mmCIF file of C-alpha atoms in Angstrom:
data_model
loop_
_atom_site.group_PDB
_atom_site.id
_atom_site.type_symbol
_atom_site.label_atom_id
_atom_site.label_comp_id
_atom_site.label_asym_id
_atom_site.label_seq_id
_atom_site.Cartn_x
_atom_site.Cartn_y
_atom_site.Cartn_z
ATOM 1 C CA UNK A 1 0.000 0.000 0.000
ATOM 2 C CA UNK A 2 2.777 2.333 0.971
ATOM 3 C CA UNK A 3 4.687 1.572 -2.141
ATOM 4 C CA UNK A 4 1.692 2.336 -4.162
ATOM 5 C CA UNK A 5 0.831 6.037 -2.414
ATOM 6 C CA UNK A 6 5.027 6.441 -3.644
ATOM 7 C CA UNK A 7 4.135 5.355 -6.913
ATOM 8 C CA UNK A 8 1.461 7.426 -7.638
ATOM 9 C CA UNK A 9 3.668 10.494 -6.143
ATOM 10 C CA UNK A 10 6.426 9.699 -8.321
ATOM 11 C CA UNK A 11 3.574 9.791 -11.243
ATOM 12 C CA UNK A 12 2.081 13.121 -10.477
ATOM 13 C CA UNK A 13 5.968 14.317 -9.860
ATOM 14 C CA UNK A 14 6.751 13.572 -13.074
ATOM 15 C CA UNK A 15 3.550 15.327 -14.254
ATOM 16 C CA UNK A 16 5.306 18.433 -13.456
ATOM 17 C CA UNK A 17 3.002 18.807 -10.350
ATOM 18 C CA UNK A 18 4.798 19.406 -7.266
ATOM 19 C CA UNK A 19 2.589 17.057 -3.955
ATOM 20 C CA UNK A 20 0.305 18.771 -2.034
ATOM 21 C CA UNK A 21 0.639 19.670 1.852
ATOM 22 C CA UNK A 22 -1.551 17.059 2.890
ATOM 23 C CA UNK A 23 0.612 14.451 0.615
ATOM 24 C CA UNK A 24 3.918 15.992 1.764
ATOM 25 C CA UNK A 25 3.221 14.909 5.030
ATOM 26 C CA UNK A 26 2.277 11.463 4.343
ATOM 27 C CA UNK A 27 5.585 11.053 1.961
ATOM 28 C CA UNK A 28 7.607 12.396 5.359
ATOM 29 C CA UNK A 29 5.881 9.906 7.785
ATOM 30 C CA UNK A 30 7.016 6.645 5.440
ATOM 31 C CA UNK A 31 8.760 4.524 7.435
ATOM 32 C CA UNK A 32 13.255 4.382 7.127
ATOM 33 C CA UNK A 33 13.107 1.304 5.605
ATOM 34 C CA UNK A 34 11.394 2.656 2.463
ATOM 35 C CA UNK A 35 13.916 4.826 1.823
ATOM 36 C CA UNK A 36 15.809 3.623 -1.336
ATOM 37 C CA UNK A 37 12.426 3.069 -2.614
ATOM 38 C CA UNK A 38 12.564 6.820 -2.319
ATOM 39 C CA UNK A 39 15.282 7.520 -3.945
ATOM 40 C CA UNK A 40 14.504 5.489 -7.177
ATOM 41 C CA UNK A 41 11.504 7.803 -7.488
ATOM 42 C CA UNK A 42 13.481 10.983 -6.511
ATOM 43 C CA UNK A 43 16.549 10.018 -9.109
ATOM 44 C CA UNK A 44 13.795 9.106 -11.800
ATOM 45 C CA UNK A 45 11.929 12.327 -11.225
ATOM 46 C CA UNK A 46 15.171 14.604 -11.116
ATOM 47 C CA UNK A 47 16.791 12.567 -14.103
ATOM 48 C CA UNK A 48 13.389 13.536 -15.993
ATOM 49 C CA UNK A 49 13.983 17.094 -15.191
ATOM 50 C CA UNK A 50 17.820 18.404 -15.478
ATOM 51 C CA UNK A 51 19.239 15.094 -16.919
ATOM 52 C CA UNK A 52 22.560 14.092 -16.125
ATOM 53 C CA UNK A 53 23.919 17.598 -15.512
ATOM 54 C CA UNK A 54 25.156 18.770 -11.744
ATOM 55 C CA UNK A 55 25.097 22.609 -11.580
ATOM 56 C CA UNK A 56 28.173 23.383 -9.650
ATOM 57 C CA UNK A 57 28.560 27.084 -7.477
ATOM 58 C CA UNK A 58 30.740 28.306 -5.510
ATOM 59 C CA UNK A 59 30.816 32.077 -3.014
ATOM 60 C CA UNK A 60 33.167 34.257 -1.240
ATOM 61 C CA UNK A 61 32.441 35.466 1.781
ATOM 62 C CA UNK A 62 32.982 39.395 0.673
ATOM 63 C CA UNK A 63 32.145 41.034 3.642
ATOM 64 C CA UNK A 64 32.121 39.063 6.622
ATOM 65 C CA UNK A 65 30.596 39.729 10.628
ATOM 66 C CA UNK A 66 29.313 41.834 12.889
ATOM 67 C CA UNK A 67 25.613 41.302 11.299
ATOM 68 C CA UNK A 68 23.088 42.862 13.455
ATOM 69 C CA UNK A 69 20.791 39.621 13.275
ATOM 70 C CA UNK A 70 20.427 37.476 15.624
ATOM 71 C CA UNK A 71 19.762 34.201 13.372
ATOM 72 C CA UNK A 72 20.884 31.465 16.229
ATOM 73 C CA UNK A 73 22.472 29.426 13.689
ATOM 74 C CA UNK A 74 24.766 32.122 12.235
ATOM 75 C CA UNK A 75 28.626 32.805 13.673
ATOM 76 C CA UNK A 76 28.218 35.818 12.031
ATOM 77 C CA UNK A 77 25.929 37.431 14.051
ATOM 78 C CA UNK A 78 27.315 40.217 16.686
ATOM 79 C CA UNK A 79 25.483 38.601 19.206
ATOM 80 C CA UNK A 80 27.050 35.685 19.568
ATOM 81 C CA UNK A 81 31.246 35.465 20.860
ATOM 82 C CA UNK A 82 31.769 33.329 17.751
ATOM 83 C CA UNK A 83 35.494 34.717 17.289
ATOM 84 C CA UNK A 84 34.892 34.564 13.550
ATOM 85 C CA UNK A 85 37.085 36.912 11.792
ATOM 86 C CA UNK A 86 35.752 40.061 10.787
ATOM 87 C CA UNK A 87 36.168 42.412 7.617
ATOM 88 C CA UNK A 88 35.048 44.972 5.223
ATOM 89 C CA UNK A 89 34.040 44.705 1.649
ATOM 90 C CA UNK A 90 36.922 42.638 -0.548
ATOM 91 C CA UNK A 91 37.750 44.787 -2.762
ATOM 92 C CA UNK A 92 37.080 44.137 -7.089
ATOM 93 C CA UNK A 93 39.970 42.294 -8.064
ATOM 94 C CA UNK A 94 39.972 40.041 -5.193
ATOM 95 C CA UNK A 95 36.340 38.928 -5.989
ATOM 96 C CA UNK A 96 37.375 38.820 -9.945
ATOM 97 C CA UNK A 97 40.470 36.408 -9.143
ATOM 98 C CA UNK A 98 38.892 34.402 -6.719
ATOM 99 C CA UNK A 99 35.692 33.723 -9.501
ATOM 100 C CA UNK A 100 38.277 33.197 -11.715
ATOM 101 C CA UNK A 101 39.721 30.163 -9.386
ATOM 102 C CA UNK A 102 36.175 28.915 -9.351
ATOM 103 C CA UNK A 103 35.976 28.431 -12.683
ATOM 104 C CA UNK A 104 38.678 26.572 -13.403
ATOM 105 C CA UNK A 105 37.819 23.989 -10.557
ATOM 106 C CA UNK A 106 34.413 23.704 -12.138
ATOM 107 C CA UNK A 107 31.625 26.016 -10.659
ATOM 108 C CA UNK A 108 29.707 27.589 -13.531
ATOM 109 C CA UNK A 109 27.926 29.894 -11.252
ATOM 110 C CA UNK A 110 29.393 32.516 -8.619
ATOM 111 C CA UNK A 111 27.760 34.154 -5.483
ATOM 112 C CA UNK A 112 29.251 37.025 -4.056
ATOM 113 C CA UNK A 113 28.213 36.873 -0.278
ATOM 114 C CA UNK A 114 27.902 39.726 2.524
ATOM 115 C CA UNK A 115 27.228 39.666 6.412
ATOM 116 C CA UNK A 116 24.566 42.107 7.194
ATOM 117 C CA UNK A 117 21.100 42.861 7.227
ATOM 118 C CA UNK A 118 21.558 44.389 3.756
ATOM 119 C CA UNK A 119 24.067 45.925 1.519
ATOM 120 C CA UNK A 120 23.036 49.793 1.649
ATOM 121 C CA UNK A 121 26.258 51.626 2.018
ATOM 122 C CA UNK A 122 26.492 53.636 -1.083
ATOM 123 C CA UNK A 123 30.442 53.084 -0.911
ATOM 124 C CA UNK A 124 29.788 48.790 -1.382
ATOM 125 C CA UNK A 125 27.174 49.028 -3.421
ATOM 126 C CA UNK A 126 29.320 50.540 -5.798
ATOM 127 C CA UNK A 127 32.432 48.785 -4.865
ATOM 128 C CA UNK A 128 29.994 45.798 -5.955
ATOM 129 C CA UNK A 129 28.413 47.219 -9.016
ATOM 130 C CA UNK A 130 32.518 47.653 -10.400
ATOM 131 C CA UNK A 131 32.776 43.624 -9.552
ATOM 132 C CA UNK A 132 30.577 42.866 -11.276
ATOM 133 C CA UNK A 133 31.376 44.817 -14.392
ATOM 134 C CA UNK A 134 34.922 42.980 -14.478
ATOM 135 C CA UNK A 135 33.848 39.416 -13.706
ATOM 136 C CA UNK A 136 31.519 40.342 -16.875
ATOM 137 C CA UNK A 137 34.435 41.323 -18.973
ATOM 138 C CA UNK A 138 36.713 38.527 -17.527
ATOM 139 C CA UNK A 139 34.864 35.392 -16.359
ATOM 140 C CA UNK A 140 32.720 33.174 -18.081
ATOM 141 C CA UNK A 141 30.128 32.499 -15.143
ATOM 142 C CA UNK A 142 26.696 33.326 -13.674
ATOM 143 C CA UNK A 143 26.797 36.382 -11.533
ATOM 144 C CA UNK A 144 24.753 35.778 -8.506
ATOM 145 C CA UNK A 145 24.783 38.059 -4.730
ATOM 146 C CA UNK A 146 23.828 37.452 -1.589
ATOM 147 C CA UNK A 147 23.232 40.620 -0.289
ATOM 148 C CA UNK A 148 20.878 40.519 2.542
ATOM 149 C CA UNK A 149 17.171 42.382 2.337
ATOM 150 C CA UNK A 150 17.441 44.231 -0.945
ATOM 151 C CA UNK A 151 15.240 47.071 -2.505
ATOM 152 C CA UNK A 152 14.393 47.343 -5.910
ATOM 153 C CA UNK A 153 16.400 50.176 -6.816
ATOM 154 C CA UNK A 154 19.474 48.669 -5.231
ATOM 155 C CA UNK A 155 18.806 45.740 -6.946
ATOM 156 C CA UNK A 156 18.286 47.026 -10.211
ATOM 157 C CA UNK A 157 21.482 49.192 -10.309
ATOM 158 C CA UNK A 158 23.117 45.477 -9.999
ATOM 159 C CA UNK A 159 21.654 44.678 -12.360
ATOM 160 C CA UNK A 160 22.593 46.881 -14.762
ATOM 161 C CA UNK A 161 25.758 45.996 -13.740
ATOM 162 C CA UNK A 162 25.804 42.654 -14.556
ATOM 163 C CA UNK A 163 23.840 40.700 -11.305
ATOM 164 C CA UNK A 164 22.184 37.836 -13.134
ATOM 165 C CA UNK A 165 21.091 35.617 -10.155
ATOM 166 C CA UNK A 166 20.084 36.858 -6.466
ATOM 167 C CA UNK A 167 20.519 34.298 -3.529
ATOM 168 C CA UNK A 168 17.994 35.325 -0.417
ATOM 169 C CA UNK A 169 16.981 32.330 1.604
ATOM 170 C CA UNK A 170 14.189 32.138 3.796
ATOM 171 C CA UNK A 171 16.454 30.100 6.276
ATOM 172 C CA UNK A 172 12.698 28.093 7.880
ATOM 173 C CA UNK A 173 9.297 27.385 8.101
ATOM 174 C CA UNK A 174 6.986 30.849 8.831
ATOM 175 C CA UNK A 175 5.648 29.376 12.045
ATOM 176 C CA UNK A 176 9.343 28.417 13.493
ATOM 177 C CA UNK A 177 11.031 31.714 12.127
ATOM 178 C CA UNK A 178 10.366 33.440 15.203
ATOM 179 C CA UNK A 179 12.620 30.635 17.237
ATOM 180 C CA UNK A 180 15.895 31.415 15.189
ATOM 181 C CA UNK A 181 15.174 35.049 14.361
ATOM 182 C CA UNK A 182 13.855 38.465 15.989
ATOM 183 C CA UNK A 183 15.225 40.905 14.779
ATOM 184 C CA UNK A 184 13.845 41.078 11.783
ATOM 185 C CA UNK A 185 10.312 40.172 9.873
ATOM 186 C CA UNK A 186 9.978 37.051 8.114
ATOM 187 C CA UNK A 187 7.881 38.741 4.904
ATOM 188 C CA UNK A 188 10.814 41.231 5.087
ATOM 189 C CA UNK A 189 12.673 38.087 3.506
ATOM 190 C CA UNK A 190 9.905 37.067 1.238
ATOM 191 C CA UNK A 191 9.236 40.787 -0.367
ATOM 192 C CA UNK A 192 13.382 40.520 -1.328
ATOM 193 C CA UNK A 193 12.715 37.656 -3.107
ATOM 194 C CA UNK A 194 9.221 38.934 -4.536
ATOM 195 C CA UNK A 195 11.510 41.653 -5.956
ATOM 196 C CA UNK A 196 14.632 39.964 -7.420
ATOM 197 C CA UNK A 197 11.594 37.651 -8.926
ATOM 198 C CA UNK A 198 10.071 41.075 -10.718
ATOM 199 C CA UNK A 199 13.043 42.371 -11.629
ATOM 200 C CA UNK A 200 13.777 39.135 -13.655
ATOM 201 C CA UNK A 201 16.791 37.925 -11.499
ATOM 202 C CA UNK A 202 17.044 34.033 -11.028
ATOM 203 C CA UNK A 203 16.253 33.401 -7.405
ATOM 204 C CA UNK A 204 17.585 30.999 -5.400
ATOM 205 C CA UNK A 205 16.163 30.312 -2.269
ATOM 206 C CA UNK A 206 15.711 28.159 0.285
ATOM 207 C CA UNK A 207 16.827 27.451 3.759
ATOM 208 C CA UNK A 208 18.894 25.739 6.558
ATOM 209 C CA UNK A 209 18.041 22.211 8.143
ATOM 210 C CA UNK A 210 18.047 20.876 11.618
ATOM 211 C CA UNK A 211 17.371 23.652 13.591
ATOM 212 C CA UNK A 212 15.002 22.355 15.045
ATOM 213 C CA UNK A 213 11.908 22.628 12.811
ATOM 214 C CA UNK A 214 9.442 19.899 12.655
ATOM 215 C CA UNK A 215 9.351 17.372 9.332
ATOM 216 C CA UNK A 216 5.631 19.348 8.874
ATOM 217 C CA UNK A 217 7.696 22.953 9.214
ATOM 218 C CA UNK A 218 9.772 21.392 6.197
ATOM 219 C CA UNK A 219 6.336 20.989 4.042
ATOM 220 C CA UNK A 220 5.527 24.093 4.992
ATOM 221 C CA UNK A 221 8.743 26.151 3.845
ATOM 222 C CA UNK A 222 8.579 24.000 0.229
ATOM 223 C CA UNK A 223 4.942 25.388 -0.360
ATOM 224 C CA UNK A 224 6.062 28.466 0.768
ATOM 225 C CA UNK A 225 9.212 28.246 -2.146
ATOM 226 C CA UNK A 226 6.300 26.991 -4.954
ATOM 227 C CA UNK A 227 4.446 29.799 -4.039
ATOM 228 C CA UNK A 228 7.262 32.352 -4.927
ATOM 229 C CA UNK A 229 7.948 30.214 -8.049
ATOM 230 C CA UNK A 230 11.832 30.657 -7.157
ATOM 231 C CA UNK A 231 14.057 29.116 -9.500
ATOM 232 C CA UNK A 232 16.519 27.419 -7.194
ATOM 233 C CA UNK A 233 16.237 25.881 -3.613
ATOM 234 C CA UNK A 234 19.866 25.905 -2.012
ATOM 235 C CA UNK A 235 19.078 22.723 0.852
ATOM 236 C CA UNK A 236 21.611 23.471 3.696
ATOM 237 C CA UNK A 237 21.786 21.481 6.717
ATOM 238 C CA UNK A 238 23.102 22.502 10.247
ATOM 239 C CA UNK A 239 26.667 22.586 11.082
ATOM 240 C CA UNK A 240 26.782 23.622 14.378
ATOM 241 C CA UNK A 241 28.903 26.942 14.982
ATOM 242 C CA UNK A 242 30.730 27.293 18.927
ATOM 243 C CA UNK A 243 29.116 30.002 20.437
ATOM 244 C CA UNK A 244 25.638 30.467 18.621
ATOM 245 C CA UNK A 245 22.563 29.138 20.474
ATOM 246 C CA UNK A 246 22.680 26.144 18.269
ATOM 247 C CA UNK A 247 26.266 25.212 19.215
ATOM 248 C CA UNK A 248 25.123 21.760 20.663
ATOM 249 C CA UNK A 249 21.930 20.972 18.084
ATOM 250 C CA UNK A 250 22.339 17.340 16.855
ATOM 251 C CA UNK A 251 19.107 17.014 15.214
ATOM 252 C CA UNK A 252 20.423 15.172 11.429
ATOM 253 C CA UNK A 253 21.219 11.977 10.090
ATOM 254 C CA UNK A 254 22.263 10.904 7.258
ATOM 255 C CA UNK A 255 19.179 9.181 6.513
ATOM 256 C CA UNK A 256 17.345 12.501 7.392
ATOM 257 C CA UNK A 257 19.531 14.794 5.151
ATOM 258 C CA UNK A 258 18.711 12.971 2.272
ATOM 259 C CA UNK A 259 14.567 12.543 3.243
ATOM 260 C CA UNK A 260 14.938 16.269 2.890
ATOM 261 C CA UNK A 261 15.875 16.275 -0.180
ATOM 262 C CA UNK A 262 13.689 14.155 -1.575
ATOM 263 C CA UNK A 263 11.286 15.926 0.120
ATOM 264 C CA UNK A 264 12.309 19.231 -2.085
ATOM 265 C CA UNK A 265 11.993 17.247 -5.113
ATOM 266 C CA UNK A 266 8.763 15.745 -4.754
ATOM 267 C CA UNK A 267 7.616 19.045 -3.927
ATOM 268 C CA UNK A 268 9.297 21.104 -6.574
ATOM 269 C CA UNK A 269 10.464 18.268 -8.870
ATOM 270 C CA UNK A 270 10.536 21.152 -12.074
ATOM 271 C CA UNK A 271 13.203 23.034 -10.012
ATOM 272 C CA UNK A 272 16.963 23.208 -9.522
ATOM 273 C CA UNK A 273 17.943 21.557 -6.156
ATOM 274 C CA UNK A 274 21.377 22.636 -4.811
ATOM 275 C CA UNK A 275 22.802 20.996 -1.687
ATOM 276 C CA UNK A 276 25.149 23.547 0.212
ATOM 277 C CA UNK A 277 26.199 24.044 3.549
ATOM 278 C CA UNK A 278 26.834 21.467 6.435
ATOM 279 C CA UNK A 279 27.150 18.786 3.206
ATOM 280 C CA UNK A 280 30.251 16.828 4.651
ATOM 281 C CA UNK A 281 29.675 17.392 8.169
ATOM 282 C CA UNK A 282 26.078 15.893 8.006
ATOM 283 C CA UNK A 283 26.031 13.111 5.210
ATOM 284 C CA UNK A 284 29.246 11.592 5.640
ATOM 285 C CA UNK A 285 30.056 8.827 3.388
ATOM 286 C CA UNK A 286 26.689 9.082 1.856
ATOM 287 C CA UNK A 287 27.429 12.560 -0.148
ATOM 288 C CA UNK A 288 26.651 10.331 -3.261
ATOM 289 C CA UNK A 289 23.299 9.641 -2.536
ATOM 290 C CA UNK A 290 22.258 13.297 -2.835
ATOM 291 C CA UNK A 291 21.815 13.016 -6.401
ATOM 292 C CA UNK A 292 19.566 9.838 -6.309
ATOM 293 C CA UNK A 293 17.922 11.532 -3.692
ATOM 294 C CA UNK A 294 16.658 14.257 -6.130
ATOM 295 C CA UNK A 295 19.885 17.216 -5.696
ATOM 296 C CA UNK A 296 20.898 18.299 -9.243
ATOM 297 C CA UNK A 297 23.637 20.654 -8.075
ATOM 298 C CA UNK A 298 25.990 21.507 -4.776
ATOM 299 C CA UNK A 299 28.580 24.018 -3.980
ATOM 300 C CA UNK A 300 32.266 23.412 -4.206
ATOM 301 C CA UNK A 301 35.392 24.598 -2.455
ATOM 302 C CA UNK A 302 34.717 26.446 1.091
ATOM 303 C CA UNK A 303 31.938 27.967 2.516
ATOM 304 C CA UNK A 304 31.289 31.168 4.251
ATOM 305 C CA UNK A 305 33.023 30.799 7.800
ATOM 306 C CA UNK A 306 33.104 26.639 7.698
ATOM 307 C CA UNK A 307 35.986 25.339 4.864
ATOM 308 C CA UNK A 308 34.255 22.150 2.267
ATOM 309 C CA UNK A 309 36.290 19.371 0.761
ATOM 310 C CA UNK A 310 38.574 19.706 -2.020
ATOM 311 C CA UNK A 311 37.034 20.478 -5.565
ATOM 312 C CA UNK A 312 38.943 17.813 -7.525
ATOM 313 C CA UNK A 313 37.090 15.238 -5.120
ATOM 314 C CA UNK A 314 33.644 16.759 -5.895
ATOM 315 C CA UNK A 315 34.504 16.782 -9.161
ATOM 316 C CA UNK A 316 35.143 12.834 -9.056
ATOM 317 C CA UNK A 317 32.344 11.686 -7.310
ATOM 318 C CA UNK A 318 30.055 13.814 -10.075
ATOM 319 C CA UNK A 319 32.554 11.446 -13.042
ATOM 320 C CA UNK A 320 31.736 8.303 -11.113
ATOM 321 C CA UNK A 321 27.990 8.513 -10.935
ATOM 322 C CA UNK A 322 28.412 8.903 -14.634
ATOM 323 C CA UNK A 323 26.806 12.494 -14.139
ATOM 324 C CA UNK A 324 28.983 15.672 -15.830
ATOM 325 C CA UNK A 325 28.944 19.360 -14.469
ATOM 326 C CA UNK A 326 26.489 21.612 -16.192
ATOM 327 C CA UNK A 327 28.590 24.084 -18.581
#
């Protein structure tokens, strides 16, 4: 019976229709021992979908700490004694090279990241603006930012500079926002993205995992996502930071990581799936399976305060699933 309610998910998944809530949570409530039953749906769906190609991205952390937020999960935050190192805006060149090193370990996409409840200093915005302009000129890859809650004007002058893709997750569920952040509005978030979405950006967003939200919270953030119509849901999972509130937070398995993701795809099986942060930390020798489990891309080299694996191993396990990075 069980494999028949997956069978006719996998069916209206590969319809193009994402499940509803109410089947959500009866695809999260199948028992563990269904899982690889799970995953030949989820690989079959996202093999429908994007094919054999992984989209690979990588960031720099351009402007890191001090954040006035107080996001518990976040070593960032000037809240928390993190003793994360703290610095301005890079400056251009930095950013341009540092793309450029990207490229030629095999990200086709590049996110330019700041700390901060937005990037409104006149002075970065156009120290940003002129980065963009010369990875333009110089690099072959998608421009994408990270920026923070973002206005329309801002956003457009970025444009015009060359932004092609704008990164603004919602981090959780609505109903548990208020237990990792307060200091700022959760449709604050969701207005950013209802802009970079108007303004013809491709929007990635999505959120981080295992901070406690409930499997039903999960549901509840991916019709949140369909709802936006964002083009991209980056899938990060918890790697707890020393000093944040969620310094001790053990709430993933590997089994769970990848229910999450198949999750996303059942739910959104038309759009790009990216697994990001918390990746090594959290899946362990099952970093494979993220594919089968519905992923169709994942960031490379290091993240924002945490450092990933080497590239060139990435790069192998994509060759050895027979899958090949998306140019």
């Amino acid at each position: 019976m069980m494999r028949a309610m997956l069978k006719r998910f996998e069916e209206k998944a590969l319809g193009g229709e994402g499940l509803s809530c109410e089947e959500g949570y009866e695809l999260i409530n199948l028992p563990d021992k269904l899982l690889f039953d799970i995953l030949a749906s989820t690989d079959k769906i996202r093999r429908f979908f994007k094919g054999d190609e992984v989209n690979l991205c990588s960031i720099i952390n351009a402007k890191s700490g001090l954040c006035p937020e107080d996001c518990a999960f976040c070593s960032q935050s000037a809240h928390y004694d993190t003793e994360v190192k703290t610095y301005p805006m890079v400056e251009p060149r930095k950013i341009v090279e540092t793309a450029k090193t990207a490229s030629q370990t095999g990200a086709r996409e590049f996110s330019i990241v700041t700390s901060g409840t937005s990037l409104s200093k006149d002075n970065d915005v156009a120290v940003l603006a002129e980065t963009l302009k010369e990875m333009k000129n110089d690099v072959t890859m998608e421009r994408c930012a990270s920026l923070g809650i973002m206005d329309a004007e801002t956003l457009q002058k970025l444009k015009d500079a060359g932004l092609e893709s704008y990164h603004h997750n919602l981090e959780t569920a609505r109903s548990f926002f208020p237990n990792i952040c307060t200091t700022h509005d959760y449709e604050e978030d969701v207005n950013t993205v209802r802009t970079a979405k108007r303004l013809g950006l491709y929007t990635c967003c999505g959120g981080v995992f295992g901070l406690g939200e409930s499997r039903e919270q999960r549901v509840e953030l991916a019709i949140t996502l369909r709802g936006l119509d964002v083009d991209s849901i980056p899938i990060n999972f918890l790697n707890p930071r020393p000093g944040t509130p969620l310094e001790n937070a053990d709430n993933l398995t590997p089994i769970e990581c990848l229910r999450i993701i198949s999750l996303f795809r059942f739910m959104l099986p038309t759009k790009d799936i990216v697994i990001c942060g918390g990746r090594e930390v959290n899946l362990r020798d099952m970093q494979c399976l993220i594919f089968a489990a519905g992923a169709n891309g994942m960031m490379i080299g290091n993240y924002l305060t945490t450092t990933g694996r080497p590239p060139e191993k990435d790069l192998q396990m994509v060759r050895d699933l027979g899958l090949k990075p998306r140019k």
